[in-house]
Coordinates of C-alpha atoms and ligand atoms in Angstrom, one line a residue:
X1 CA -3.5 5.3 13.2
X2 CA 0.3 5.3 13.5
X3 CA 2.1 6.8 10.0
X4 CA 3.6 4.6 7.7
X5 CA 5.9 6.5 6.9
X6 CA 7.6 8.3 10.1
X7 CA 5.5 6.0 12.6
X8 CA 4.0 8.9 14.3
X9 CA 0.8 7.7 16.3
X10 CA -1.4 10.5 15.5
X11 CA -3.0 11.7 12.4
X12 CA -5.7 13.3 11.1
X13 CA -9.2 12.3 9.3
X14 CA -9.2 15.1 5.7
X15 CA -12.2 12.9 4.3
X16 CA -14.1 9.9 4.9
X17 CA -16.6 8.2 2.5
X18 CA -17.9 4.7 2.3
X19 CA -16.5 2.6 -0.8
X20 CA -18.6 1.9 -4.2
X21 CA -19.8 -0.9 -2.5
X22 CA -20.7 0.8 0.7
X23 CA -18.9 -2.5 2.4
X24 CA -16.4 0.2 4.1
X25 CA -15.3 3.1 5.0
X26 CA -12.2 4.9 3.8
X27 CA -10.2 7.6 5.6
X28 CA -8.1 10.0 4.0
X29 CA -5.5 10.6 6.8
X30 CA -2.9 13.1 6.9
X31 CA 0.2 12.4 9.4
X32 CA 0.4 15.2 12.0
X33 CA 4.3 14.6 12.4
X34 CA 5.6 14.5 9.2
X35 CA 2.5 15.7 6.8
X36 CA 2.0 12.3 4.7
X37 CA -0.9 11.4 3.2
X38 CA -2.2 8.0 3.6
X39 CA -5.7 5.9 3.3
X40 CA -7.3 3.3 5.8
X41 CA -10.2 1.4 5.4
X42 CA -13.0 0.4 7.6
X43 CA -14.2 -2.9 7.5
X44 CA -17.1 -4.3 9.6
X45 CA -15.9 -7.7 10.8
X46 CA -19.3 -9.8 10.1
X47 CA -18.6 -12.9 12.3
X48 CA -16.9 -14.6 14.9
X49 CA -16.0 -17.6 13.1
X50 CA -16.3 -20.7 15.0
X51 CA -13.4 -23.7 14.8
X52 CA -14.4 -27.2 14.8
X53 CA -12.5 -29.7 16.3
X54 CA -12.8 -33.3 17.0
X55 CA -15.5 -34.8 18.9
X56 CA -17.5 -31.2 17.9
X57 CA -15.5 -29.7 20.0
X58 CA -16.1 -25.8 18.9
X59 CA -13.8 -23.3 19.5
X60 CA -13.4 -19.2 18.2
X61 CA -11.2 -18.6 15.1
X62 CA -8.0 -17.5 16.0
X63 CA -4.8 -16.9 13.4
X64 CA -2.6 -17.2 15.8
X65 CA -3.0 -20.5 16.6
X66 CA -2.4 -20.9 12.1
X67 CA 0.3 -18.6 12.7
X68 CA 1.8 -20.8 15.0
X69 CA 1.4 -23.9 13.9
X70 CA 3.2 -22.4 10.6
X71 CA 6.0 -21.0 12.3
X72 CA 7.2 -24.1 13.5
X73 CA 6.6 -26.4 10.6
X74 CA 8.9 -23.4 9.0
X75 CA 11.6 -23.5 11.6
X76 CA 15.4 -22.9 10.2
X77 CA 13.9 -23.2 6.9
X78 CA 15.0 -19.2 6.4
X79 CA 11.6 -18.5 4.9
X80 CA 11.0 -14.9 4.7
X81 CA 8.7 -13.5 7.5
X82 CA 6.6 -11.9 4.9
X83 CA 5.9 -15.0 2.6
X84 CA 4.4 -16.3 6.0
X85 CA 2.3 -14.0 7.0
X86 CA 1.0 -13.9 3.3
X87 CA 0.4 -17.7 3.4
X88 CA -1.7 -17.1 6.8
X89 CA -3.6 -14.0 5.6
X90 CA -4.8 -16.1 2.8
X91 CA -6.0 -18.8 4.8
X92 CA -7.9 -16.0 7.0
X93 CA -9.3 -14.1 4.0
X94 CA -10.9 -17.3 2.1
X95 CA -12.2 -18.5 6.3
X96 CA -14.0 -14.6 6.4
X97 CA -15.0 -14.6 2.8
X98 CA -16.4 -18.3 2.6
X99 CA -19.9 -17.8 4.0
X100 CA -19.9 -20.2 6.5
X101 CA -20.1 -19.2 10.3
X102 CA -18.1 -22.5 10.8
X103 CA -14.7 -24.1 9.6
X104 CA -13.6 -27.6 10.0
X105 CA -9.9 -27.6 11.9
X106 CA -9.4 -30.3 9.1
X107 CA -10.1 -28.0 6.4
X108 CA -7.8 -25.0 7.9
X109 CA -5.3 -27.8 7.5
X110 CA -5.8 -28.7 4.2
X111 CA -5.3 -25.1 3.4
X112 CA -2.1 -24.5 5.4
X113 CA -0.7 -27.7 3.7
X114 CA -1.8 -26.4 -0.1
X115 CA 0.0 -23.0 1.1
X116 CA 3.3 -24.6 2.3
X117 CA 3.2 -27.1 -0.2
X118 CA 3.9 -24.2 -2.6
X119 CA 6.4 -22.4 0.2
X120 CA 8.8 -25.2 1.5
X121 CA 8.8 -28.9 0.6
X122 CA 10.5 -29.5 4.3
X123 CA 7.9 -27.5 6.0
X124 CA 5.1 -29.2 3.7
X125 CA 5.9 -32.3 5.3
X126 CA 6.8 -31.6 8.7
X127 CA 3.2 -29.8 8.5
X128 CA 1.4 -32.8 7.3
X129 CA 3.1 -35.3 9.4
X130 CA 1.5 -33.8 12.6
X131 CA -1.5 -32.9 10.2
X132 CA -2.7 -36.4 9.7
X133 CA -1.7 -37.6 12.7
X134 CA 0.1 -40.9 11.4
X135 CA -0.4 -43.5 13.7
X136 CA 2.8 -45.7 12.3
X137 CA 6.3 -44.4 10.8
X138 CA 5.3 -46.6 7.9
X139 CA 2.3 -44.5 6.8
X140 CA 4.8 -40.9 7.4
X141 CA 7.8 -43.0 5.0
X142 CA 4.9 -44.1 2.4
X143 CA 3.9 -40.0 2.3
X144 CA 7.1 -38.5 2.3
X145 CA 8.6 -40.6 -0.5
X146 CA 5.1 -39.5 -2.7
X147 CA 6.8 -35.8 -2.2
X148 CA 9.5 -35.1 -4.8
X149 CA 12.3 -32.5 -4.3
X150 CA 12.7 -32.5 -0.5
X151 CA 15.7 -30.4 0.0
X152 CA 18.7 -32.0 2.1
X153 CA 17.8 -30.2 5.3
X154 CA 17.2 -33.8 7.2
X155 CA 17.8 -33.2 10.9
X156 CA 14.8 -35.3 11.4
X157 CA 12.7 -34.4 14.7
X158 CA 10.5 -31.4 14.6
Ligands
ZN1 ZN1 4.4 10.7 9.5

């Protein structure tokens, strides 16, 4: 486990004990470089999620593809890095905590769009308008002009 502090890659186990909860495991770690104390936990990852796509199509849950998806509908917006990997580690926690060995693409959208309508109005709708797939420019105008406070941006294509 690499130190947080001087990035050294090895460091050593003082004490390990599970949580209250016995859910995981934490480490006390001491940095062999540069002496620091840190803590790690130990989580057991309890399923592969599945991804369900149109037509049933099923595949395994994979944040990058969120990750990605974000990134672009965030493009030149000059969103910090962090905010996004917070808005995609949020999506991932409440997938993993939600029970449910199976999550609807639709759904993971409808999560990323609550999360960026908060981030980035322009993102919001450059999200959506591949989102829900609008079949005319009509139906994208109609949308757009229900979202206030668009910031100038324009620049139109994605
Ligand atoms: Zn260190």
């Amino acid at each position: 486990m690499r130190c947080p502090f001087c990035a050294h890659e090895n460091s050593q186990v003082k004490d390990s004990r599970p949580t209250e909860d016995g859910a995981a495991i934490r480490r006390r770690r001491q940095c062999e470089s540069c002496g620091a104390r840190f803590t790690t936990f130990e989580r057991i990852q309890l399923r592969d999620i599945m991804v369900v796509k149109s037509e049933n199509r099923r595949e395994p849950f994979n944040r990058a593809k969120i990750e990605k998806s974000v990134a672009v509908a965030c493009r030149k917006r000059g969103i910090d890095q962090e905010r996004i990997d917070q808005l995609v580690s949020g999506i991932q926690r409440q997938i993993e905590t939600s029970g449910e060995n199976e999550v609807h693409s639709r759904d993971i959208g409808g999560m990323v769009m609550d999360g960026l309508r908060v981030l980035d109005s322009v993102a919001y709708i450059r999200f959506a308008s591949v989102y829900r797939d609008f079949s005319e420019a009509k139906d994208f105008e109609e949308f757009a002009s229900t979202v206030k406070d668009v910031g100038g941006g324009g620049g139109g294509g994605a």
